[in-house]
CSV table of C-alpha atoms in Angstrom, one decimal:
chain,number,residue,atom,x,y,z
H,3,MET,CA,158.6,79.3,27.4
H,4,LYS,CA,156.3,78.7,30.3
H,5,GLY,CA,156.0,81.0,33.6
H,6,ARG,CA,153.8,82.9,36.0
H,7,ILE,CA,153.9,86.4,36.6
H,8,SER,CA,155.5,87.1,39.5
H,9,GLU,CA,155.1,91.1,39.2
H,10,PHE,CA,153.2,94.0,37.4
H,11,ASN,CA,152.9,97.6,37.9
H,12,SER,CA,149.7,98.8,35.9
H,13,GLU,CA,151.4,102.4,36.6
H,14,ASN,CA,154.2,101.9,34.4
H,15,SER,CA,153.3,99.0,32.5
H,16,ILE,CA,156.7,96.6,33.2
H,17,GLY,CA,156.2,93.2,35.1
H,18,LYS,CA,158.3,90.3,36.0
H,19,ILE,CA,157.5,86.4,34.7
H,20,THR,CA,159.3,84.0,36.6
H,21,THR,CA,159.6,80.3,35.4
H,22,PRO,CA,159.5,77.2,37.0
H,23,ALA,CA,163.6,77.0,36.8
H,24,GLY,CA,163.7,80.3,39.0
H,25,THR,CA,164.7,82.6,36.1
H,26,ILE,CA,163.2,85.8,35.9
H,27,PHE,CA,162.2,88.1,32.7
H,28,GLU,CA,161.5,91.4,32.7
H,29,PHE,CA,158.3,92.3,30.0
H,30,HIS,CA,156.4,95.4,29.0
H,31,LEU,CA,152.5,95.6,28.2
H,32,ASN,CA,153.5,96.3,24.9
H,33,SER,CA,154.6,92.3,24.7
H,34,TRP,CA,151.1,91.1,25.9
H,35,MET,CA,149.1,89.3,22.9
H,36,SER,CA,146.3,88.2,24.8
H,37,THR,CA,143.0,90.3,24.2
H,38,ASN,CA,140.5,89.1,26.6
H,39,LYS,CA,142.5,89.9,29.7
H,40,THR,CA,145.2,92.5,31.3
H,41,PRO,CA,148.5,91.0,33.0
H,42,GLU,CA,147.8,90.2,36.6
H,43,LYS,CA,149.7,88.6,39.3
H,44,ASP,CA,150.1,84.8,39.4
H,45,MET,CA,148.7,84.6,36.1
H,46,LYS,CA,150.2,81.5,33.7
H,47,VAL,CA,151.9,82.4,30.5
H,48,LEU,CA,153.9,81.3,27.4
H,49,PHE,CA,156.2,83.5,26.2
H,50,ASP,CA,159.2,84.1,23.9
H,51,ILE,CA,162.4,85.6,24.9
H,52,SER,CA,164.6,88.5,23.3
H,53,GLY,CA,167.8,89.1,25.1
H,54,LYS,CA,166.6,89.5,28.4
H,55,LYS,CA,163.1,90.4,27.9
H,56,ALA,CA,159.9,88.4,27.5
H,57,VAL,CA,157.9,88.8,24.4
H,58,ASN,CA,154.8,87.8,22.4
H,59,ILE,CA,153.2,86.8,26.0
H,60,GLU,CA,149.9,84.6,25.8
H,61,LEU,CA,147.7,83.7,28.7
H,62,TYR,CA,148.3,80.1,29.4
H,63,GLU,CA,146.8,77.6,31.6
H,64,ASN,CA,148.5,74.3,31.6
H,65,ILE,CA,146.7,71.3,30.5
H,66,SER,CA,148.3,68.4,32.3
H,67,ILE,CA,146.9,65.1,31.8
H,68,HIS,CA,147.8,63.8,35.4
H,69,THR,CA,147.4,66.1,38.4
H,70,TYR,CA,148.3,66.0,42.1
H,71,ASN,CA,145.6,65.8,45.1
H,72,LYS,CA,146.1,68.8,47.3
H,73,ASP,CA,146.0,67.0,50.3
H,74,THR,CA,149.0,64.8,48.5
H,75,SER,CA,151.3,67.3,47.1
H,76,ASP,CA,153.9,66.2,49.2
H,77,LYS,CA,153.9,62.8,47.0
H,78,PRO,CA,154.7,63.6,43.6
H,79,ASN,CA,154.0,59.5,42.9
H,80,GLN,CA,150.3,60.0,44.1
H,81,LYS,CA,147.9,61.1,41.1
H,82,ASN,CA,144.4,62.5,41.6
H,83,GLU,CA,142.2,59.7,39.9
H,84,ASP,CA,139.5,62.8,39.1
H,85,ILE,CA,141.5,63.6,36.0
H,86,ASN,CA,139.6,65.7,33.6
H,87,GLU,CA,138.8,63.7,30.4
H,88,LEU,CA,138.3,67.0,28.1
H,89,GLU,CA,141.9,67.4,28.9
H,90,LEU,CA,142.4,64.6,26.9
H,91,ASP,CA,140.5,65.6,24.3
H,92,PHE,CA,141.8,69.0,23.8
H,93,GLN,CA,145.4,67.8,24.4
H,94,ILE,CA,147.3,69.2,21.2
H,95,ASP,CA,151.0,68.4,22.3
H,96,LYS,CA,151.3,64.8,20.9
H,97,ASP,CA,154.2,63.9,23.1
H,98,GLU,CA,154.5,60.3,21.8
H,99,ASN,CA,153.9,61.3,18.4
H,100,GLU,CA,157.1,63.9,18.5
H,101,GLU,CA,159.2,61.3,20.3
H,102,SER,CA,158.8,58.6,17.4
H,103,ILE,CA,159.4,61.9,15.1
H,104,ARG,CA,162.6,62.9,16.6
H,105,ASN,CA,163.6,58.8,16.8
H,106,ILE,CA,163.1,58.9,12.7
H,107,LEU,CA,165.5,62.2,12.8
H,108,CYS,CA,169.2,61.8,12.8
H,109,SER,CA,171.5,64.3,14.1
H,110,ASP,CA,174.7,62.6,11.7
H,111,PRO,CA,174.5,64.9,8.1
H,112,SER,CA,176.0,61.4,6.5
H,113,TYR,CA,173.2,59.5,7.6
H,114,ILE,CA,171.4,57.9,4.6
H,115,ALA,CA,167.7,56.5,4.9
H,116,THR,CA,166.9,53.5,3.5
H,117,ASP,CA,162.8,53.8,3.8
H,118,THR,CA,161.1,56.4,2.2
H,119,LYS,CA,159.2,57.9,5.4
H,120,SER,CA,163.1,58.3,6.9
H,121,ALA,CA,164.4,59.7,4.0
H,122,ILE,CA,161.4,62.6,3.7
H,123,TYR,CA,161.4,63.3,7.3
H,124,ASN,CA,165.4,63.7,7.4
H,125,TYR,CA,165.5,65.6,4.1
H,126,PHE,CA,162.8,68.2,5.4
H,127,SER,CA,164.3,68.0,8.9
H,128,ASN,CA,164.4,72.0,9.1
H,129,VAL,CA,160.7,71.9,8.4
H,130,VAL,CA,160.0,69.1,11.1
H,131,LYS,CA,161.9,70.8,13.9
H,132,GLU,CA,160.4,74.1,13.2
H,133,CYS,CA,157.1,72.8,13.9
H,134,ILE,CA,158.2,71.3,16.7
H,135,ASP,CA,160.1,74.1,18.0
H,136,LYS,CA,156.8,76.3,17.5
H,137,LYS,CA,154.2,73.9,17.8
H,138,LYS,CA,152.5,76.5,20.5
H,139,TYR,CA,151.6,78.3,18.1
H,140,LEU,CA,149.2,75.6,16.1
H,141,ARG,CA,146.8,76.1,18.8
H,142,TYR,CA,146.2,79.7,18.1
H,143,ARG,CA,143.1,80.8,16.4
H,144,ASN,CA,144.0,84.4,15.4
H,145,THR,CA,145.3,84.2,12.2
H,146,LEU,CA,146.5,86.4,9.4
H,147,ASP,CA,147.2,84.9,5.5
H,148,TYR,CA,150.9,86.1,5.3
H,149,ILE,CA,150.8,85.0,1.6
H,150,LYS,CA,147.7,87.2,0.8
H,151,THR,CA,148.8,89.9,2.7
H,152,LYS,CA,152.5,89.8,2.5
H,153,ARG,CA,153.4,92.7,0.1
H,154,PHE,CA,151.0,95.1,1.5
H,155,LEU,CA,151.5,94.3,5.3
H,156,MET,CA,155.5,94.8,4.7
H,157,SER,CA,155.0,98.3,2.7
H,158,ALA,CA,152.4,99.5,5.6
H,159,TYR,CA,155.4,98.6,7.9
H,160,ASN,CA,158.1,100.2,6.1
H,161,ASN,CA,156.0,103.1,5.4
H,162,LEU,CA,155.6,103.6,9.2
H,163,VAL,CA,159.3,103.2,9.3
H,164,GLU,CA,159.8,106.1,6.9
H,165,ILE,CA,157.2,108.1,8.9
H,166,ASP,CA,159.1,107.7,12.8
H,167,CYS,CA,162.7,106.4,12.4
H,168,ASN,CA,162.0,105.4,15.8
H,169,PHE,CA,159.2,103.1,15.0
H,170,GLU,CA,161.1,100.0,14.8
H,171,ASN,CA,162.4,97.9,17.9
H,172,PHE,CA,163.9,94.9,19.0
H,173,GLU,CA,160.5,92.9,19.1
H,174,LEU,CA,159.2,94.1,15.8
H,175,ALA,CA,162.6,93.0,14.1
H,176,ASN,CA,162.6,89.9,15.9
H,177,LEU,CA,158.7,89.2,14.5
H,178,LYS,CA,159.7,90.3,10.9
H,179,ARG,CA,163.2,88.0,11.4
H,180,ASP,CA,161.0,85.2,12.2
H,181,ILE,CA,158.4,85.6,9.7
H,182,ASP,CA,161.1,86.0,7.0
H,183,GLU,CA,162.9,82.7,8.1
H,184,ILE,CA,159.6,80.6,8.4
H,185,TYR,CA,158.4,81.9,5.0
H,186,LYS,CA,162.0,80.9,3.3
H,187,ILE,CA,161.5,77.7,4.8
H,188,TYR,CA,158.0,77.4,3.8
H,189,THR,CA,158.8,78.1,-0.4
H,190,ASN,CA,161.9,76.1,-0.2
H,191,PHE,CA,159.7,73.2,1.0
H,192,LYS,CA,156.8,74.2,-1.6
H,193,LYS,CA,159.5,74.0,-4.1
H,194,ALA,CA,161.0,70.9,-3.0
H,195,SER,CA,157.8,69.1,-3.0
H,196,LEU,CA,156.1,70.3,-6.1
H,197,TYR,CA,157.0,67.5,-8.2
H,198,THR,CA,156.9,64.1,-7.3
H,199,LYS,CA,159.3,62.3,-9.1
H,200,SER,CA,162.1,64.8,-9.4
H,201,ALA,CA,161.7,65.1,-5.3
H,202,TYR,CA,161.7,61.3,-5.7
H,203,ASN,CA,165.1,61.0,-7.5
H,204,ILE,CA,166.6,63.8,-5.1
H,205,ILE,CA,165.0,63.1,-1.6
H,206,PHE,CA,165.5,59.3,-2.3
H,207,LEU,CA,167.0,57.6,-5.0
H,208,SER,CA,170.2,59.7,-5.4
H,209,ARG,CA,170.7,59.0,-1.7
H,210,HIS,CA,169.7,55.3,-1.2
H,211,PRO,CA,173.3,53.0,-0.8
H,212,GLU,CA,171.7,50.0,-3.0
H,213,GLN,CA,170.8,52.9,-5.9
H,214,LYS,CA,174.0,54.9,-5.5
H,215,LYS,CA,175.9,51.7,-6.0
H,216,LEU,CA,173.9,50.4,-9.1
H,217,GLN,CA,174.2,54.2,-10.4
H,218,LEU,CA,177.8,54.7,-10.0
H,219,LYS,CA,178.3,51.2,-11.7
H,220,LEU,CA,176.4,52.7,-14.8
H,221,GLU,CA,178.0,55.5,-14.7
H,222,THR,CA,181.4,54.3,-14.5
H,223,ASN,CA,180.8,51.7,-17.4
H,224,ARG,CA,179.5,55.0,-19.7
H,225,ASP,CA,182.7,56.6,-18.8
H,226,LYS,CA,184.5,53.6,-19.9
H,227,ILE,CA,182.3,52.8,-23.0
H,228,SER,CA,182.8,56.4,-24.1
H,229,LEU,CA,186.8,55.6,-24.0
H,230,LEU,CA,186.5,52.3,-25.7
H,231,ASN,CA,184.4,54.0,-28.5
H,232,SER,CA,187.3,56.8,-28.7
H,233,GLU,CA,190.1,53.7,-28.9
H,234,VAL,CA,188.2,51.9,-31.7
H,235,GLU,CA,188.0,55.5,-33.8
H,236,LYS,CA,192.0,55.7,-33.2
H,237,LEU,CA,192.4,51.8,-34.0
H,238,GLU,CA,190.1,52.0,-37.1
H,239,THR,CA,191.8,55.1,-38.4
H,240,THR,CA,195.2,53.6,-37.7
H,241,ILE,CA,194.3,50.5,-39.1
H,242,LYS,CA,193.1,52.3,-42.7
H,243,GLU,CA,196.3,54.3,-42.5
H,244,LYS,CA,198.7,51.3,-42.2
H,245,SER,CA,196.9,48.8,-44.9
H,246,ALA,CA,196.9,52.0,-47.6
H,247,LYS,CA,200.5,52.3,-46.6
H,248,LEU,CA,201.2,48.1,-46.7
H,249,SER,CA,199.4,48.1,-50.1
H,250,THR,CA,202.6,50.3,-51.8
H,251,LEU,CA,205.1,47.8,-50.3
H,252,PRO,CA,206.3,44.7,-51.9
H,253,ILE,CA,204.6,41.8,-50.5
H,254,GLU,CA,208.3,39.5,-49.9
H,255,SER,CA,209.6,42.6,-48.2
H,256,ASP,CA,210.9,42.3,-44.6
H,257,SER,CA,209.0,46.0,-44.5
H,258,TYR,CA,205.5,44.3,-45.7
H,259,LYS,CA,205.8,41.4,-43.4
H,260,GLN,CA,206.7,43.2,-40.3
H,261,LEU,CA,203.7,46.0,-41.1
H,262,ASN,CA,201.4,43.3,-41.9
H,263,LYS,CA,201.9,41.9,-38.5
H,264,ASN,CA,201.4,45.4,-36.9
H,265,ILE,CA,198.0,45.2,-38.4
H,266,LYS,CA,196.9,41.9,-37.6
H,267,ASN,CA,197.6,42.6,-33.8
H,268,LEU,CA,196.0,45.8,-33.9
H,269,LYS,CA,192.9,44.3,-35.7
H,270,ARG,CA,192.8,41.8,-32.7
H,271,GLU,CA,193.0,44.4,-30.5
H,272,LEU,CA,189.9,46.3,-32.1
H,273,VAL,CA,188.2,42.8,-32.0
H,274,ASP,CA,188.5,42.8,-28.1
H,275,THR,CA,187.6,46.5,-27.6
H,276,ILE,CA,184.6,45.9,-29.4
H,277,HIS,CA,183.6,43.1,-27.6
H,278,GLU,CA,184.5,44.6,-24.1
H,279,ILE,CA,182.1,47.5,-25.3
H,280,GLY,CA,179.5,45.0,-26.0
H,281,THR,CA,180.1,43.5,-22.7
H,282,LEU,CA,179.8,46.5,-20.9
H,283,ILE,CA,176.4,47.4,-22.5
H,284,GLU,CA,175.1,44.3,-21.7
H,285,GLU,CA,176.2,44.7,-18.0
H,286,ASN,CA,174.3,48.5,-18.3
H,287,LYS,CA,170.9,46.9,-19.3
H,288,LYS,CA,170.9,44.7,-16.3
H,289,TYR,CA,172.2,47.4,-14.3
H,290,PHE,CA,169.4,50.0,-15.7
H,291,GLU,CA,166.8,47.0,-15.2
H,292,SER,CA,168.2,46.7,-11.6
H,293,ILE,CA,167.8,50.2,-11.0
H,294,GLN,CA,164.0,50.6,-13.0
H,295,GLU,CA,162.8,47.6,-10.6
H,296,PHE,CA,164.2,49.8,-7.6
H,297,TYR,CA,162.7,52.8,-8.5
H,298,ASP,CA,159.1,51.0,-9.5
H,299,LYS,CA,159.6,49.4,-6.4
H,300,TYR,CA,159.6,52.0,-4.0
H,301,TYR,CA,157.8,54.7,-5.8
H,302,LEU,CA,154.2,54.4,-4.8
H,303,ASP,CA,155.3,54.0,-1.4
H,304,PHE,CA,157.7,57.3,-1.7
H,305,GLN,CA,154.6,59.1,-3.3
H,306,ASN,CA,151.9,58.1,-0.5
H,307,ASN,CA,154.3,59.4,2.6
H,308,LEU,CA,155.3,62.5,0.6
H,309,ASN,CA,151.5,63.4,0.3
H,310,LEU,CA,150.8,62.6,3.8
H,311,PHE,CA,153.9,64.5,4.9
H,312,VAL,CA,153.2,67.9,2.6
H,313,LYS,CA,149.4,67.8,3.5
H,314,GLU,CA,150.6,67.7,7.5
H,315,TYR,CA,153.3,70.0,7.3
H,316,ASP,CA,152.1,72.6,4.7
H,317,GLN,CA,149.3,73.0,7.1
H,318,LYS,CA,151.7,73.2,10.4
H,319,LEU,CA,154.0,75.6,8.6
H,320,LYS,CA,151.3,78.0,6.7
H,321,LYS,CA,149.6,77.8,10.5
H,322,ILE,CA,152.9,79.3,12.1
H,323,LEU,CA,153.5,81.8,9.5
H,324,ASP,CA,149.8,83.3,9.3
H,325,VAL,CA,149.9,83.1,13.3
H,326,LEU,CA,153.1,85.4,13.5
H,327,ALA,CA,151.9,87.3,10.5
H,328,TYR,CA,148.6,88.1,12.7
H,329,ARG,CA,151.2,88.9,15.9
H,330,PHE,CA,153.2,90.9,13.4
H,331,ASP,CA,150.2,93.0,12.2
H,332,LYS,CA,148.8,94.0,15.7
H,333,SER,CA,152.3,94.9,17.2
H,334,ILE,CA,153.2,97.5,14.3
H,335,TRP,CA,149.7,99.0,14.8
H,336,LYS,CA,149.9,98.7,18.6
H,337,LYS,CA,153.1,100.5,18.5
H,338,ALA,CA,151.8,102.9,16.0
H,339,LYS,CA,149.1,104.3,18.4
H,340,ASN,CA,151.8,105.4,20.8
H,341,SER,CA,153.6,107.4,17.8
H,342,GLU,CA,153.4,111.0,18.0
H,343,LEU,CA,154.5,111.2,14.4
H,344,ILE,CA,152.4,108.4,12.9
H,345,LYS,CA,149.2,109.8,14.7
H,346,GLU,CA,149.8,113.1,13.5
H,347,HIS,CA,150.3,111.7,9.4
H,348,PHE,CA,147.1,109.9,9.9
H,349,SER,CA,145.4,112.9,11.4
H,350,LYS,CA,146.5,115.0,8.3
H,351,ALA,CA,145.5,112.2,5.9
H,352,ASP,CA,142.0,112.1,7.6
H,353,ILE,CA,142.6,108.5,8.5
H,354,ASN,CA,140.3,108.5,11.6
H,355,ASP,CA,139.5,104.9,12.3
H,356,GLU,CA,140.9,102.4,14.0
H,357,PHE,CA,145.0,101.7,13.1
H,358,SER,CA,145.2,98.9,11.3
H,359,THR,CA,146.8,97.5,8.0
H,360,GLU,CA,142.8,96.9,7.0
H,361,THR,CA,142.0,100.7,7.5
H,362,TYR,CA,145.6,101.8,6.1
H,363,LEU,CA,144.5,99.6,3.0
H,364,LYS,CA,140.7,101.4,3.0
H,365,TYR,CA,142.4,104.6,2.8
H,366,TYR,CA,144.9,103.5,0.0
H,367,LEU,CA,142.3,102.0,-2.4
H,368,LYS,CA,139.9,105.6,-1.8
H,369,SER,CA,142.3,107.2,-3.8
H,370,ILE,CA,142.3,104.7,-7.1
H,371,ASP,CA,139.5,105.0,-9.5
H,372,LYS,CA,138.3,101.2,-9.6
H,373,SER,CA,137.2,101.5,-12.9
H,374,LYS,CA,140.8,101.8,-13.8
H,375,ALA,CA,142.5,99.8,-11.4
H,376,SER,CA,145.6,97.7,-12.8
H,377,LEU,CA,146.0,94.0,-12.0
H,378,GLU,CA,147.8,94.8,-8.9
H,379,HIS,CA,145.3,97.3,-7.6
H,380,GLN,CA,142.5,94.3,-8.0
H,381,GLU,CA,144.9,92.1,-6.2
H,382,LEU,CA,144.5,95.0,-3.3
H,383,TYR,CA,140.8,95.0,-3.7
H,384,ARG,CA,140.4,91.2,-3.3
H,385,LEU,CA,142.5,91.6,-0.3
H,386,GLN,CA,140.2,94.2,1.4
H,387,GLU,CA,137.4,91.2,0.6
H,388,TYR,CA,140.0,89.2,2.5
H,389,PHE,CA,139.7,91.4,5.5
H,390,GLU,CA,136.1,91.4,5.5
H,391,GLU,CA,135.5,87.7,5.6
H,392,GLN,CA,138.1,87.7,8.5
H,393,LYS,CA,135.3,89.7,10.5
H,394,ARG,CA,133.1,86.9,10.4
H,395,LYS,CA,132.7,85.5,13.9
H,396,VAL,CA,131.8,81.7,14.6
H,397,ILE,CA,129.6,80.7,17.6
H,398,LEU,CA,128.7,77.4,19.3
H,399,CYS,CA,125.4,77.2,20.9
H,400,PHE,CA,125.3,74.4,23.4
H,401,ASP,CA,122.0,73.6,25.2
H,402,ASP,CA,120.1,70.4,25.6
H,403,GLU,CA,116.9,72.1,24.0
H,404,PRO,CA,116.8,71.4,20.0
H,405,ALA,CA,114.3,73.7,19.4
H,406,PHE,CA,115.6,76.2,21.7
H,407,LEU,CA,118.8,76.2,20.1
H,408,THR,CA,117.1,76.4,16.3
H,409,LEU,CA,115.0,79.8,17.4
H,410,VAL,CA,118.3,81.2,18.6
H,411,LYS,CA,120.3,80.1,15.8
H,412,ASN,CA,117.2,81.9,13.3
H,413,ILE,CA,117.7,85.2,15.2
H,414,ILE,CA,121.4,85.6,15.3
H,415,VAL,CA,121.7,84.9,11.4
H,416,LYS,CA,118.7,87.2,10.7
H,417,ILE,CA,120.9,89.9,12.9
H,418,ASP,CA,124.2,89.3,11.0
H,419,LYS,CA,124.5,87.0,8.1
H,420,LYS,CA,128.5,87.2,8.5
H,421,ILE,CA,128.2,85.0,11.8
H,422,ASP,CA,128.3,81.3,11.5
H,423,VAL,CA,126.2,79.5,14.3
H,424,PHE,CA,126.7,75.4,15.3
H,425,LEU,CA,124.6,73.9,17.4
H,426,SER,CA,125.4,70.8,19.7
H,427,THR,CA,122.8,69.2,22.1
H,428,ARG,CA,125.1,66.8,23.4
H,429,LYS,CA,129.2,67.0,25.0
H,430,GLU,CA,130.6,64.5,22.1
H,431,MET,CA,129.2,66.9,19.4
H,432,ALA,CA,130.2,70.0,21.4
H,433,ILE,CA,133.8,68.9,21.5
H,434,ASN,CA,133.8,67.9,17.8
H,435,SER,CA,132.3,71.3,17.0
H,436,ILE,CA,135.0,73.2,19.0
H,437,LYS,CA,138.1,71.5,18.1
H,438,LYS,CA,136.8,71.6,13.9
H,439,HIS,CA,135.4,75.4,14.1
H,440,GLN,CA,137.7,76.9,16.8
H,441,PRO,CA,134.7,79.5,17.9
H,442,HIS,CA,135.0,82.8,18.8
H,443,ILE,CA,131.7,82.7,21.1
H,444,LEU,CA,130.6,79.4,23.2
H,445,ILE,CA,127.1,79.8,24.6
H,446,ILE,CA,126.7,77.1,27.0
H,447,ASN,CA,123.9,76.1,29.3
H,448,PRO,CA,126.0,75.6,32.8
H,449,ASN,CA,123.5,73.5,34.2
H,450,ILE,CA,123.4,70.6,31.6
H,451,LYS,CA,123.4,67.5,33.3
H,452,GLU,CA,126.3,65.7,31.6
H,453,ILE,CA,128.9,68.2,31.9
H,454,ASP,CA,130.6,69.9,35.1
H,455,ILE,CA,131.0,73.4,33.9
H,456,LYS,CA,134.4,74.4,35.0
H,457,LYS,CA,135.7,71.0,33.8
H,458,PHE,CA,134.3,71.7,30.3
H,459,ILE,CA,135.3,75.4,30.1
H,460,ASP,CA,139.2,75.0,31.7
H,461,PRO,CA,140.7,73.2,29.1
H,462,ILE,CA,138.9,74.7,25.8
H,463,LYS,CA,140.4,78.0,27.4
H,464,ASN,CA,143.4,76.3,27.2
H,465,PHE,CA,142.7,75.2,23.6
H,466,ILE,CA,141.4,78.4,22.2
H,467,PRO,CA,142.9,81.0,24.7
H,468,ASN,CA,140.8,84.2,23.6
H,469,ILE,CA,137.3,82.4,23.5
H,470,GLU,CA,134.5,84.8,24.8
H,471,ILE,CA,132.0,82.3,27.3
H,472,SER,CA,128.4,83.3,27.8
H,473,PHE,CA,125.8,81.2,29.4
H,474,PHE,CA,121.9,80.1,28.6
H,475,ALA,CA,119.8,80.1,31.9
H,476,ASP,CA,116.4,79.2,32.8
H,477,ARG,CA,116.6,81.8,35.9
H,478,ILE,CA,119.4,84.0,37.3
H,479,ASP,CA,119.8,83.6,40.6
H,480,LYS,CA,122.9,84.4,43.1
H,481,ASN,CA,124.6,80.4,42.4
H,482,LEU,CA,124.5,81.2,38.7
H,483,LEU,CA,126.2,84.8,39.0
H,484,ILE,CA,129.1,83.6,40.9
H,485,MET,CA,129.7,80.6,38.6
H,486,ALA,CA,129.5,83.3,35.9
H,487,LYS,CA,132.0,85.6,37.7
H,488,ASN,CA,134.2,82.0,38.4
H,489,SER,CA,133.9,81.1,34.6
H,490,ASN,CA,134.9,84.7,33.8
H,491,VAL,CA,131.3,84.9,31.6
H,492,SER,CA,130.9,87.5,30.0
H,493,SER,CA,126.8,87.7,29.0
H,494,ILE,CA,123.7,85.5,30.4
H,495,LEU,CA,120.8,85.0,28.2
H,496,GLN,CA,117.8,83.8,29.7
H,497,LYS,CA,115.9,81.3,28.1
H,498,THR,CA,112.5,82.0,29.3
H,499,LEU,CA,111.9,85.4,27.9
H,500,GLN,CA,109.5,86.0,25.6
H,501,GLU,CA,110.6,85.4,21.7
H,502,ASP,CA,110.6,89.0,20.9
H,503,VAL,CA,112.4,90.2,24.1
H,504,LEU,CA,115.0,87.4,23.7
H,505,LYS,CA,115.5,88.7,20.2
H,506,LYS,CA,116.0,92.0,21.4
H,507,GLU,CA,118.7,90.7,24.1
H,508,ILE,CA,120.4,88.7,21.5
H,509,GLU,CA,120.5,91.6,19.0
H,510,LYS,CA,122.4,93.6,21.9
H,511,TYR,CA,124.6,90.9,22.7
H,512,ILE,CA,125.6,90.3,19.0
H,513,LYS,CA,126.1,94.5,18.5
H,514,ASN,CA,128.6,94.4,21.8
H,515,LEU,CA,130.7,91.7,20.0
């Protein structure tokens, strides 16, 4: 949900959020998820509801394609002509696309889709609805690979609950429940979409009215053929028995004539039954050919639509799951810091680093002889490598002097090889790079002619809520400092410094990240 902080008391860490409809939800600082700012009155936020409390609160500045002029706010139909084009570039909530998807989905459970795309979307409707309902998570950069970390993350959580029986609270329980639900949906989705031919039969063929009709006729005929074959066996046995008896009777006797007549009738019935079986077999050949034609007609279309669907929604579900895992991880260790029992336990275990799953894993692995590590322990060492990889920072440098940018990149890479540096000299390049790489840090020259710095930065902050902004500048003056303050800029790197001095300044900057 969206809302605005209407109250916040820093002494007791309790505040209130008011929604556009006027509903008020209380929250505690423990539920604040943004790392770059603390709660303040009038901040716009996104949040979830847990009972009557606001939880999972993120700083949010509303991206809207249309805004109203300040002097015409009482005229809602009059739209501001000075629309920020970047707001369109970073608009992630594609309402038109979402609406078309909702139109595909049918609320009637008995509805049968007659085209492959609708069949796929309706069969996996729970996947689609979950991604629409939790679409806000798709724009978050901070994630934790749940598939990789699941076992150890949940083991750490359970251990913390054992140390402090009061550790688990409503917020953690809700986060864990959400993760469990999404993971169940994800695993069922992967299983159902793994084999295309099997999925084709289950999702489309077995549910299509024309195919169902042909299949029903085929199965009905098969059942009839089975019954008729049994009838043929009975008739043949009866004819054989009666023929044997007939051979013992006098030809001129009435018993012979009557039995012979009965045998002839049975033989005619046998011929008719065999003929009926032949007719049904021919019918089934035609039905089978029609079923095969139907199969071939739609298979490639289904395969293509399923591949596209799986590619899109596998990524979306995985992203939602990984964002929830990251939030869960941060929340449990934030709670752990406030637990005297857990702090005492960690102190006795000589664990002095920052409270985190990575720290917990590091100290656990210290007790293991790596040369004798089991397969399970080797997996934990790979998990440790993953946590190390997660520390990689991405920096985007945006300036109109390519030579200066190359110099900065070379300096940064020499200082820390774990930092990925991308360079942009034009606005379009920068926008594409931001959308593709989602940098942790943007260092930008605010005086580039083709941009208005505020209109450029604001949509980026919406797209990557916790991005850090710094400035390149030829000279630092009062106007630049005011601009930096208004843009919540963390540092200013002066371009005109000697290379060795610039290197030292960048080194200080990198160490403070």
